[in-house]
PDB file of C-alpha atoms in Angstrom:
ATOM      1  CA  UNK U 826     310.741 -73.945-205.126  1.00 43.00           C
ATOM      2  CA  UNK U 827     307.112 -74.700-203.624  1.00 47.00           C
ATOM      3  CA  UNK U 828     304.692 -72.281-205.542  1.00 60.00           C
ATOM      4  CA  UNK U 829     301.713 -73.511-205.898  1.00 92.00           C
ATOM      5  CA  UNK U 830     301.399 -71.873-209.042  1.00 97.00           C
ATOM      6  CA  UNK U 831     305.000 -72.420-211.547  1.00 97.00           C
ATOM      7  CA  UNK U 832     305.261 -70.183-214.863  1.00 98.00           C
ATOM      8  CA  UNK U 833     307.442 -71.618-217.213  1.00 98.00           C
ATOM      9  CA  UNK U 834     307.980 -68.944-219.797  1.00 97.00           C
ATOM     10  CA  UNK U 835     309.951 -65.897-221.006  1.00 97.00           C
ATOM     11  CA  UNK U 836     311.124 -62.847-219.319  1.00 97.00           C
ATOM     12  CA  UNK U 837     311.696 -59.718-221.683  1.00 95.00           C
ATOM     13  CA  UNK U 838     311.903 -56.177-221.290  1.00 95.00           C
ATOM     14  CA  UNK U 839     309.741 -54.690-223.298  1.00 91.00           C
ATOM     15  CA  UNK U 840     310.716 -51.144-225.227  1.00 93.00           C
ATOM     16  CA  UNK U 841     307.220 -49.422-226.081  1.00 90.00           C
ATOM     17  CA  UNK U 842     307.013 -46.159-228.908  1.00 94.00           C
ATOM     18  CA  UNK U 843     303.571 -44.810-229.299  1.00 94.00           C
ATOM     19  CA  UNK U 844     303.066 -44.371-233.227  1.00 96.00           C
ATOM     20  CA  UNK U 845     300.348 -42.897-234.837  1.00 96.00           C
ATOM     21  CA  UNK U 846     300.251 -45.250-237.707  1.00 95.00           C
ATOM     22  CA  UNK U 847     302.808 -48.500-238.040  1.00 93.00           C
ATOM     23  CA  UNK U 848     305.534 -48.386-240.477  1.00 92.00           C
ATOM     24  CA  UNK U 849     305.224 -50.159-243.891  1.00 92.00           C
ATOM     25  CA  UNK U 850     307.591 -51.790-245.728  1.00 94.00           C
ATOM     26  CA  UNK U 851     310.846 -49.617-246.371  1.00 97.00           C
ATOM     27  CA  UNK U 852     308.858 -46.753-244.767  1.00 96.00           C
ATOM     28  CA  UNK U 853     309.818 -44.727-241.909  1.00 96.00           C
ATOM     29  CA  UNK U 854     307.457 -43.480-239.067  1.00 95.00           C
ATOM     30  CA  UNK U 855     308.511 -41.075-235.868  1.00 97.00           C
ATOM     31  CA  UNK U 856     306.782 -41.989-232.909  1.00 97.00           C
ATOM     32  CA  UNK U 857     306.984 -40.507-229.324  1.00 97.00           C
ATOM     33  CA  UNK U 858     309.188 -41.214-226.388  1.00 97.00           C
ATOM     34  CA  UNK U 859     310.469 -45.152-225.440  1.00 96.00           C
ATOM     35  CA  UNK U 860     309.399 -46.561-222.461  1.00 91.00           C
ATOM     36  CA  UNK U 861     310.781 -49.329-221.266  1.00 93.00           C
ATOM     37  CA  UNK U 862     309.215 -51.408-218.741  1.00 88.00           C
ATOM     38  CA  UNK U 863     309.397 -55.094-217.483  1.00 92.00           C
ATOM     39  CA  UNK U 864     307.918 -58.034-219.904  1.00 91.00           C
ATOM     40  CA  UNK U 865     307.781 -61.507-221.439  1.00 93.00           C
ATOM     41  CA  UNK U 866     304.868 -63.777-221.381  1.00 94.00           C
ATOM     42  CA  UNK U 867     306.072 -66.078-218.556  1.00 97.00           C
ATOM     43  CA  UNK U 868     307.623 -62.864-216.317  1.00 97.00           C
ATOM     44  CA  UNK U 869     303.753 -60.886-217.266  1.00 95.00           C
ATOM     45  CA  UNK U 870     301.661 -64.046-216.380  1.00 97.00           C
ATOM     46  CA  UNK U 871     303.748 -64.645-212.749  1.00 98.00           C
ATOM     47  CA  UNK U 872     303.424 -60.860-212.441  1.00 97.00           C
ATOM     48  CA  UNK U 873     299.723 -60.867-212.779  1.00 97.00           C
ATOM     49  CA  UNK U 874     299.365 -64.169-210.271  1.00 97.00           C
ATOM     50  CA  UNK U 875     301.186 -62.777-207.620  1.00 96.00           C
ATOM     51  CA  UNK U 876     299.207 -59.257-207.567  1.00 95.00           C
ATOM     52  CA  UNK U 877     296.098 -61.036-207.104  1.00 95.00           C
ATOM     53  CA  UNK U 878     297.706 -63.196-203.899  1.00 94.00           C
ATOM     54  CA  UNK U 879     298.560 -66.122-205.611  1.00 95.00           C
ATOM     55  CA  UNK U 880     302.069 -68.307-204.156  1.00 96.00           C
ATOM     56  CA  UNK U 881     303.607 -68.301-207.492  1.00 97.00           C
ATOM     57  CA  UNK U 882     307.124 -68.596-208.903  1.00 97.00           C
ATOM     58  CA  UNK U 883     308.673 -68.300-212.254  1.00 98.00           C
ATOM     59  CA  UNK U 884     311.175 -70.527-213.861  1.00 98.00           C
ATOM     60  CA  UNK U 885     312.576 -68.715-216.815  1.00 97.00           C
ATOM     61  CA  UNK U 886     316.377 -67.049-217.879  1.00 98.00           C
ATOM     62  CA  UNK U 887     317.513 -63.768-218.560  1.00 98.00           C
ATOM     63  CA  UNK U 888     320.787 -62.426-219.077  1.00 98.00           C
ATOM     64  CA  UNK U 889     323.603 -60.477-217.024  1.00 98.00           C
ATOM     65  CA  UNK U 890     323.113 -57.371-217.912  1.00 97.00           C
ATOM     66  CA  UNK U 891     320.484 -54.085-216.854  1.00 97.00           C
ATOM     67  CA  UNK U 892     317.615 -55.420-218.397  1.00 97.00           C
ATOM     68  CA  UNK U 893     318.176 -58.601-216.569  1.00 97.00           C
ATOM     69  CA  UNK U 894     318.721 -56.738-213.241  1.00 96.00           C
ATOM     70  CA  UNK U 895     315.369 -54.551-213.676  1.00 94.00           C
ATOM     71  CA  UNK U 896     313.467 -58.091-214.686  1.00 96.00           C
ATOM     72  CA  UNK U 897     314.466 -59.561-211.095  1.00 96.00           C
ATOM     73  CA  UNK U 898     314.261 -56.710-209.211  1.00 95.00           C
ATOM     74  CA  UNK U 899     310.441 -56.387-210.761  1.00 93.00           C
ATOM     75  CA  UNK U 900     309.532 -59.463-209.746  1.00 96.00           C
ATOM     76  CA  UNK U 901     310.816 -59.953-206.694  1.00 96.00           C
ATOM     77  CA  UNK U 902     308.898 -56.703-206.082  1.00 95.00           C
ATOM     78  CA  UNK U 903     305.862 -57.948-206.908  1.00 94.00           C
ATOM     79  CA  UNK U 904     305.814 -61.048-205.092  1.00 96.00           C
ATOM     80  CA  UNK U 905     307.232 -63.688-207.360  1.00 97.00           C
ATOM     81  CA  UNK U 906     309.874 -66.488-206.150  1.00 96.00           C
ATOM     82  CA  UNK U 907     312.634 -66.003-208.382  1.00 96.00           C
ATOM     83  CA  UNK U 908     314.522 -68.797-207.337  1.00 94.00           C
ATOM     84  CA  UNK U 909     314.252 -70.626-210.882  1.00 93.00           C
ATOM     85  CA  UNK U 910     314.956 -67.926-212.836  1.00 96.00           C
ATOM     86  CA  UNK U 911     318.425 -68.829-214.621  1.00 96.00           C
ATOM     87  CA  UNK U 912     320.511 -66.367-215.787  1.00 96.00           C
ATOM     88  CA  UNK U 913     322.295 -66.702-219.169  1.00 96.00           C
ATOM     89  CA  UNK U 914     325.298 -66.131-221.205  1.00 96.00           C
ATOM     90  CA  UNK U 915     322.916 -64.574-223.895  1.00 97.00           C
ATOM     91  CA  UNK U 916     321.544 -60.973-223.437  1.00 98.00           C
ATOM     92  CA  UNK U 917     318.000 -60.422-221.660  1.00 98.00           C
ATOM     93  CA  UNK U 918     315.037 -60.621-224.245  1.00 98.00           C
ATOM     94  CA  UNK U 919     314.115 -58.014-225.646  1.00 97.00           C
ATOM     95  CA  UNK U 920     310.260 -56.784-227.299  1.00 91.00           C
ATOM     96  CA  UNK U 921     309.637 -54.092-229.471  1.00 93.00           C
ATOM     97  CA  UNK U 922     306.507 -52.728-229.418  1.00 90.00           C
ATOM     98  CA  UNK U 923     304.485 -50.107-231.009  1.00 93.00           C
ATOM     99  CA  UNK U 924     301.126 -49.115-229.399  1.00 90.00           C
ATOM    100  CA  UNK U 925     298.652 -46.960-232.187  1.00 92.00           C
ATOM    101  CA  UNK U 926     295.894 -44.685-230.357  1.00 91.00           C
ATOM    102  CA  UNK U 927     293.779 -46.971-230.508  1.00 87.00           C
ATOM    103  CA  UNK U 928     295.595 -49.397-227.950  1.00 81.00           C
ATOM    104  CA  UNK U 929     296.221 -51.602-230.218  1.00 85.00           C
ATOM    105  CA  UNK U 930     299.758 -52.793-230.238  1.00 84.00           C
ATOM    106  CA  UNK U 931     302.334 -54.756-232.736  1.00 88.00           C
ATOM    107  CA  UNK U 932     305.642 -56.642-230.563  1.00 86.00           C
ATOM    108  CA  UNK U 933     308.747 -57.981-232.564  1.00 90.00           C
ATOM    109  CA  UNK U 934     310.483 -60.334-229.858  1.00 88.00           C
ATOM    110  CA  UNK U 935     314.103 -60.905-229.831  1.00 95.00           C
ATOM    111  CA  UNK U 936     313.845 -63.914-227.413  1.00 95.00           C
ATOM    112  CA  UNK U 937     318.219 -63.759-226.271  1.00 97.00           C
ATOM    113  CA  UNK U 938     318.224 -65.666-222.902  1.00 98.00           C
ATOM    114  CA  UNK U 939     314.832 -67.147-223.409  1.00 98.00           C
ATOM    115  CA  UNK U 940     315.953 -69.730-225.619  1.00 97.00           C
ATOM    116  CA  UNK U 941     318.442 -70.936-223.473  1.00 96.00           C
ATOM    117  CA  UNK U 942     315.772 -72.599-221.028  1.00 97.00           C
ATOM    118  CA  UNK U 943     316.496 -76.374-221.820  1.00 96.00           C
ATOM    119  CA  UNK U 944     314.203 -79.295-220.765  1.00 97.00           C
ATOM    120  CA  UNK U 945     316.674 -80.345-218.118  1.00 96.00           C
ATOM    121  CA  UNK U 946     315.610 -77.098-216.194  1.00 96.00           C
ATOM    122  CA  UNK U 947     312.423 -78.209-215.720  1.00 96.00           C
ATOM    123  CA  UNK U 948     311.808 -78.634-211.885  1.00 94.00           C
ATOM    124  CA  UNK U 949     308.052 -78.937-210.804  1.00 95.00           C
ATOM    125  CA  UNK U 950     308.307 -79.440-207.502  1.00 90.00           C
ATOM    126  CA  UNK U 951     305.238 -78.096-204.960  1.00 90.00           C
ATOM    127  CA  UNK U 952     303.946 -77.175-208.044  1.00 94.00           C
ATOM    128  CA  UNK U 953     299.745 -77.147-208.312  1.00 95.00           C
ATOM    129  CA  UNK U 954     299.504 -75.617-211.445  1.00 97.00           C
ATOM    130  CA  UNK U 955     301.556 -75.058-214.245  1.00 98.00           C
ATOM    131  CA  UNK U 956     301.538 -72.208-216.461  1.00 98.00           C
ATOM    132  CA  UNK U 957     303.242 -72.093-220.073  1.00 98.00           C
ATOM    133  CA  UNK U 958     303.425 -69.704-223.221  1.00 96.00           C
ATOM    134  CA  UNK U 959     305.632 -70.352-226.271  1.00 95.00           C
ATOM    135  CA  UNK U 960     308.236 -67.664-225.848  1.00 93.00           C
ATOM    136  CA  UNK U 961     310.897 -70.305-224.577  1.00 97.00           C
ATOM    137  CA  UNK U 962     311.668 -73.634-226.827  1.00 97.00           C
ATOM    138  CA  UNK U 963     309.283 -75.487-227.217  1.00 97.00           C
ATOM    139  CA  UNK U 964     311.093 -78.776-226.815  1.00 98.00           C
ATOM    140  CA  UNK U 965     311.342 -77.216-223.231  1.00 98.00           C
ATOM    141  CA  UNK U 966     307.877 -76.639-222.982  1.00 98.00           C
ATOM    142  CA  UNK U 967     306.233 -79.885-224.531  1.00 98.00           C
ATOM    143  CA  UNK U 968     309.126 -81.499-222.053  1.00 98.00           C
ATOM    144  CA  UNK U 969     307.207 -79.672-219.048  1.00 98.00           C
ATOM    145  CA  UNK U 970     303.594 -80.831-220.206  1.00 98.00           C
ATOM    146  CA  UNK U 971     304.315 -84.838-220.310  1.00 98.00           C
ATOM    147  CA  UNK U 972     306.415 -84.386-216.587  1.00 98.00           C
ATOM    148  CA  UNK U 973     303.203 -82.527-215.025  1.00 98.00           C
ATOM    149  CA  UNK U 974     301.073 -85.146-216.878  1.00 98.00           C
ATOM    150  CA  UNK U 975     303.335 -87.955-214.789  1.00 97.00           C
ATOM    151  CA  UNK U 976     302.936 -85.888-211.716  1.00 96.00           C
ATOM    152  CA  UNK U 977     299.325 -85.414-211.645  1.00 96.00           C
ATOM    153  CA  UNK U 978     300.243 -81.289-212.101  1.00 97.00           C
ATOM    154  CA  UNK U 979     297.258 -79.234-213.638  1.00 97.00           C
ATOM    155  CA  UNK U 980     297.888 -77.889-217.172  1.00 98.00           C
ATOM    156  CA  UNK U 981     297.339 -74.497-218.332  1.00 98.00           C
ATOM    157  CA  UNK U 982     299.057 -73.557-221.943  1.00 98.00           C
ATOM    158  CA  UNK U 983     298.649 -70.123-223.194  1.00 98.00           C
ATOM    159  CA  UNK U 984     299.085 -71.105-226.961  1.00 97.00           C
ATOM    160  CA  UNK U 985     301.201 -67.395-227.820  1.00 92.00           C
ATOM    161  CA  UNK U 986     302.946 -66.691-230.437  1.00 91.00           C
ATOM    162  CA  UNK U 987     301.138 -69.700-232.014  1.00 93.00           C
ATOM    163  CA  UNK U 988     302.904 -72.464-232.847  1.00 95.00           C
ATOM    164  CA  UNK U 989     302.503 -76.105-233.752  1.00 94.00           C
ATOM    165  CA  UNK U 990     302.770 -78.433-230.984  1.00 96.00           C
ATOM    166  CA  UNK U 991     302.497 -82.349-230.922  1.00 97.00           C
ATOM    167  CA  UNK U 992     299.368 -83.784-230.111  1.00 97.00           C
ATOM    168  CA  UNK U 993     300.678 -85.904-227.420  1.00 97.00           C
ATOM    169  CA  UNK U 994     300.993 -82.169-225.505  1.00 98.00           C
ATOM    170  CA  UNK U 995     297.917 -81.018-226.555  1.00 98.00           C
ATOM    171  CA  UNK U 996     296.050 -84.229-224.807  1.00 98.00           C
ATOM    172  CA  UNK U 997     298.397 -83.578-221.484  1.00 98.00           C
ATOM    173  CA  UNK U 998     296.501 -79.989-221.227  1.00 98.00           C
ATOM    174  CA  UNK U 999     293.948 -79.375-218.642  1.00 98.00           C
ATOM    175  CA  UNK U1000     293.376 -75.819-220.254  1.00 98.00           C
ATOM    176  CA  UNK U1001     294.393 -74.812-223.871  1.00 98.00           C
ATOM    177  CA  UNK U1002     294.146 -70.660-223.524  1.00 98.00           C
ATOM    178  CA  UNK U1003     294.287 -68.839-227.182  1.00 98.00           C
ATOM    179  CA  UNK U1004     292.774 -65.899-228.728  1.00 96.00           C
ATOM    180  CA  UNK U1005     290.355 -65.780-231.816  1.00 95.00           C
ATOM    181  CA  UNK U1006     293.756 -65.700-234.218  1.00 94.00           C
ATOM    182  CA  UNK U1007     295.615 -68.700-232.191  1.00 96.00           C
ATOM    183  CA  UNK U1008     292.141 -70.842-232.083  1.00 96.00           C
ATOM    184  CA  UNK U1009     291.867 -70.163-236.282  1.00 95.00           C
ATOM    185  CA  UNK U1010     295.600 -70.913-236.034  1.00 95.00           C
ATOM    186  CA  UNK U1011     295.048 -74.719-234.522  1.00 95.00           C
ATOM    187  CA  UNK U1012     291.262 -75.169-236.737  1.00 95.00           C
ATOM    188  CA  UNK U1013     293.001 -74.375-240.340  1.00 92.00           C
ATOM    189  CA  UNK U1014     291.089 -71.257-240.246  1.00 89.00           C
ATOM    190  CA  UNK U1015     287.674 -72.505-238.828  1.00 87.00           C
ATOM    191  CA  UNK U1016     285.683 -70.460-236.559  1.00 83.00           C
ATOM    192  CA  UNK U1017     284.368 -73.925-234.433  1.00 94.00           C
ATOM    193  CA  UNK U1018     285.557 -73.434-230.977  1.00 96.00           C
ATOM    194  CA  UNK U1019     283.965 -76.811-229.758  1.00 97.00           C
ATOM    195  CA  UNK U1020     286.170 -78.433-232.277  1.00 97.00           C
ATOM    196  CA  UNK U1021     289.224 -77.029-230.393  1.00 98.00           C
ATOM    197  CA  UNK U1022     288.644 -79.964-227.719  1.00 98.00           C
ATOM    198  CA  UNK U1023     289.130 -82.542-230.429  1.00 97.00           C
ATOM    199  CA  UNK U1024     292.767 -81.728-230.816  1.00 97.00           C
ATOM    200  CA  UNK U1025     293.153 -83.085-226.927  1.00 97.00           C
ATOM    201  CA  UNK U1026     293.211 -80.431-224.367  1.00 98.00           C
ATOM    202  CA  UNK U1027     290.443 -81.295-221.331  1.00 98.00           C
ATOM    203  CA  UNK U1028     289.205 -77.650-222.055  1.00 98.00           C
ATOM    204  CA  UNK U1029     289.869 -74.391-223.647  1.00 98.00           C
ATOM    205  CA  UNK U1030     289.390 -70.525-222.818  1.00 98.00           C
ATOM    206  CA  UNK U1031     289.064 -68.387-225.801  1.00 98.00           C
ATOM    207  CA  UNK U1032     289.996 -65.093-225.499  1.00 97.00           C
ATOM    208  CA  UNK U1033     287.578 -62.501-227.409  1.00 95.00           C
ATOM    209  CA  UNK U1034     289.596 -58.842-227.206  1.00 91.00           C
ATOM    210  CA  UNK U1035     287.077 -56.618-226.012  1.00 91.00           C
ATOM    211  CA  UNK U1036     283.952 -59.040-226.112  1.00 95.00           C
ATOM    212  CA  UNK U1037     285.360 -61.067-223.313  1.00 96.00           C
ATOM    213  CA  UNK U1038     285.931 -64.521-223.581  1.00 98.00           C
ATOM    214  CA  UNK U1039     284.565 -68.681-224.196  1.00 98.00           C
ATOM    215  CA  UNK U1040     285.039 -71.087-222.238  1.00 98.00           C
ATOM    216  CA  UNK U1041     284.859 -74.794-224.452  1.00 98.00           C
ATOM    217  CA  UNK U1042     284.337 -77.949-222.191  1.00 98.00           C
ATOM    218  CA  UNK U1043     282.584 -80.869-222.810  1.00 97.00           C
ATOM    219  CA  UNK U1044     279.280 -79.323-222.232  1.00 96.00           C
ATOM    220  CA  UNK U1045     279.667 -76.842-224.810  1.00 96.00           C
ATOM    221  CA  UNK U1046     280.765 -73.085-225.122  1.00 97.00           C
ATOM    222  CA  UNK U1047     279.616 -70.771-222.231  1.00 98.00           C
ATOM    223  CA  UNK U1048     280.355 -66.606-223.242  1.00 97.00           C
ATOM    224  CA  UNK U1049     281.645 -64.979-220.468  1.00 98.00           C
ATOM    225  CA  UNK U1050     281.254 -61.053-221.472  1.00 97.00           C
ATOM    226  CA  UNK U1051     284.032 -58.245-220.872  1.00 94.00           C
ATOM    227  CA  UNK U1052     283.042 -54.950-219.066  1.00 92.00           C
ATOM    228  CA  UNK U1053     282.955 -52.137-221.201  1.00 93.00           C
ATOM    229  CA  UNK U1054     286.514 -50.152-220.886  1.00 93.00           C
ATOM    230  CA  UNK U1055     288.316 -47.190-222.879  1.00 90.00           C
ATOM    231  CA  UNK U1056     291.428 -48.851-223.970  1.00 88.00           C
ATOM    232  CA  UNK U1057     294.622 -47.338-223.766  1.00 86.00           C
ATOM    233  CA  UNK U1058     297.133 -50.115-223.853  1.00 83.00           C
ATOM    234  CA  UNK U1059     296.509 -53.736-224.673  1.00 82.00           C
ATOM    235  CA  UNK U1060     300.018 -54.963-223.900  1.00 80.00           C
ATOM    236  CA  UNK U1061     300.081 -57.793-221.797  1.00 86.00           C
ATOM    237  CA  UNK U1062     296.561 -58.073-221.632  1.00 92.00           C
ATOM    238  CA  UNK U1063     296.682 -61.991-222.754  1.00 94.00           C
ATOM    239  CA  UNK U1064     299.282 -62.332-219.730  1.00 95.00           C
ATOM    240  CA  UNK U1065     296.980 -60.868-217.068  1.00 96.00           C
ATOM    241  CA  UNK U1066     293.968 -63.414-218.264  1.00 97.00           C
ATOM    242  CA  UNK U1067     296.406 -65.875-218.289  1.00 98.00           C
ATOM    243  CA  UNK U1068     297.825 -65.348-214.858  1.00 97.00           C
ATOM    244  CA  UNK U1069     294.098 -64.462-213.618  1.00 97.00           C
ATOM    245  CA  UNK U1070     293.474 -67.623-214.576  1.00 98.00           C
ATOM    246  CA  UNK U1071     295.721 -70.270-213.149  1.00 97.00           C
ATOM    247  CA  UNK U1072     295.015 -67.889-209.621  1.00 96.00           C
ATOM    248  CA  UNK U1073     291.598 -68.769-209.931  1.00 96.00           C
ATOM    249  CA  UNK U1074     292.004 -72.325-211.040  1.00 96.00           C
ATOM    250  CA  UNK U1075     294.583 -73.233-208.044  1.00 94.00           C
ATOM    251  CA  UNK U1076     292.468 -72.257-205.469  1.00 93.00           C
ATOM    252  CA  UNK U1077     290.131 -74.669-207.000  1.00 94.00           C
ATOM    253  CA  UNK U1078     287.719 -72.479-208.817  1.00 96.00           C
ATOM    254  CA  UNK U1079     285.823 -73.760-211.948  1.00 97.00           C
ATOM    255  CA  UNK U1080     286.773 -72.887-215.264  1.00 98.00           C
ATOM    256  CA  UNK U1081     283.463 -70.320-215.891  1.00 98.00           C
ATOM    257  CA  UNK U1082     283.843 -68.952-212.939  1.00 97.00           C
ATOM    258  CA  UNK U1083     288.052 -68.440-213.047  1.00 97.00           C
ATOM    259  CA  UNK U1084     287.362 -66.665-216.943  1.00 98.00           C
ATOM    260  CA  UNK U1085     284.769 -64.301-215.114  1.00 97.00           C
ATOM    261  CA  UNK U1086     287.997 -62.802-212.985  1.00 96.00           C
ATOM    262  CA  UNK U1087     290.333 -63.174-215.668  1.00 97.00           C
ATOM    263  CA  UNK U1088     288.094 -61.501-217.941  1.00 97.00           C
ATOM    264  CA  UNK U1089     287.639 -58.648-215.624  1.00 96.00           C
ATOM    265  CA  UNK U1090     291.608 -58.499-214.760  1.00 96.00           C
ATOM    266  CA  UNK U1091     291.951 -57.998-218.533  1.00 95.00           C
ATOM    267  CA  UNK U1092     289.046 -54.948-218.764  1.00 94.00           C
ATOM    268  CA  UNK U1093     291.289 -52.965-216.209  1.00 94.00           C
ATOM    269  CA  UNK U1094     294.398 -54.161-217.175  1.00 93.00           C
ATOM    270  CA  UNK U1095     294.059 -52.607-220.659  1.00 92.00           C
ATOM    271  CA  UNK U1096     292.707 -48.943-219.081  1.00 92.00           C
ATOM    272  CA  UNK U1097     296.256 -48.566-218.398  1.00 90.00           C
ATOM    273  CA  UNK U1098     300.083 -48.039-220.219  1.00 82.00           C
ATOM    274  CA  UNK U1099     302.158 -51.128-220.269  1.00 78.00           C
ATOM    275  CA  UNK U1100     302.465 -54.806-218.812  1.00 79.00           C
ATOM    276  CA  UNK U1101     303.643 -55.407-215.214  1.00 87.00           C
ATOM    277  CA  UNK U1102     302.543 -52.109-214.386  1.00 84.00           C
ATOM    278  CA  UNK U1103     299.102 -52.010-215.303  1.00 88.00           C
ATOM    279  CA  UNK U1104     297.794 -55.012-213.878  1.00 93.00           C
ATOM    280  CA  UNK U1105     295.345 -54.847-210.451  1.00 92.00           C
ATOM    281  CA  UNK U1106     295.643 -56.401-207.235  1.00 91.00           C
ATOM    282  CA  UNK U1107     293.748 -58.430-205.367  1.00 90.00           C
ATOM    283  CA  UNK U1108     291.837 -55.590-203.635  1.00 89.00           C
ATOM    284  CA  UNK U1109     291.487 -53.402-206.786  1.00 87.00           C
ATOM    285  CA  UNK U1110     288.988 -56.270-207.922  1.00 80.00           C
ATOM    286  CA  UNK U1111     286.934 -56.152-205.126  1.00 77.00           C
TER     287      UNK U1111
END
């Protein structure tokens, strides 16, 4: 494996229903048709890379079975080496998701073979950037941050689903990536994005749902404003800025700049019904 870009992360396939309104508690709601497409944070963000030209592979597990077979066969399709991906005694993991009209979406995760990626699978080798979300253990993934640290590998951690990590990780990051929820998440609830930077990370990108994004450095908080866009679908829009990103960043773009692209990946990414298949190419930006 020589990517220049590595995603360490899940690979799911994800089962979407659209609902009008999501089920409470002991209640039952009938929604439309399944879909099932290809999915998982890691599998999304590698997706995303690749269509916009970047030499990317993912390191991840899934299991024997179909879903397995359709996550390979997606990749490979789009470009990504999937000569990390492990495959595992446990079954292929699995999201359920339920999108409401408004594009907004809810996703249980049954992780399966993602939690079988240990720390001794970690293999950065060519590697320029690495790429992580918290799908996968996170023993695995705080193991990945302190080897790129020793290597002198760039750092990007998309902080989803949030989760505590130890601040030794947070300091290895070149780029801490959350959302408004994740960023309360790591403040105790505060709305201070410079204060993000304190916990360690060399930067942060703040994703803002349809107002775009922030980008936190040292020399404060630049806005970086979305296009304005009908949604449809907003699965896997976090992915596609997160893949977007690292692109950007390994071709040695600046942050501001890099969240400009991203930002704009997301806008058309979420005009459009599911994950994998909804995000643009290289070309489609231009």
């Amino acid at each position: 494996m020589t990517s220049q870009v590595l995603v360490i992360g899940s690979a799911n396939a994800d089962l979407v229903v659209p609902v009008d309104r999501r089920p409470g508690g002991g209640e039952t709601v009938l929604g439309g048709d399944t879909i099932l497409s290809p999915g998982g944070k890691g599998a999304n963000t590698a997706v995303a890379a690749a269509r916009l030209g970047a030499d990317v592979a993912l390191l991840g597990a899934v299991g024997d079975d179909p879903y397995g077979e359709l996550l390979k066969r997606s990749l490979a399709e789009s470009g990504v080496d999937t000569g990390s991906l492990r495959t595992s005694e446990r079954p292929t993991g699995i999201a359920y998701i339920t999108v409401t009209p408004d594009g907004e979406n809810s996703i249980l995760v049954s992780p399966g073979a993602n939690s079988a990626l240990r720390p001794e699978d970690v293999d950065l080798d060519g590697a320029e950037i690495v790429v992580l979300s918290l799908e996968i253990p996170l023993e695995t993934v705080e193991h990945a941050v302190a080897k790129a640290v020793e290597r002198h590998v760039k750092t990007l951690l998309n902080l989803s689903p949030a989760a505590e990590l130890s601040a030794k990780t947070l300091q290895g990051l070149d780029v801490l990536l959350v959302n408004e929820h994740e960023a309360a998440f790591l403040l105790g609830g505060e709305a201070d994005l410079p204060k993000l930077l304190d916990l360690g990370p060399k930067a942060a990108v703040v994703t803002l749902g349809a107002k775009g994004a922030a980008v936190v450095t040292t020399d404060g908080v630049t806005e970086v404003p979305s296009p304005k866009v009908e949604a449809v679908d907003t699965t896997g829009a976090g992915d596609a800025f997160a893949g977007a990103l690292a692109t950007s960043l390994a071709k040695g773009e600046e942050l501001v700049d890099a969240a400009r692209k991203a930002v704009k990946v997301a806008a058309i990414t979420v005009t459009r019904q599911g994950a994998q298949p909804s995000y643009p190419t290289a070309s489609e930006l231009e």
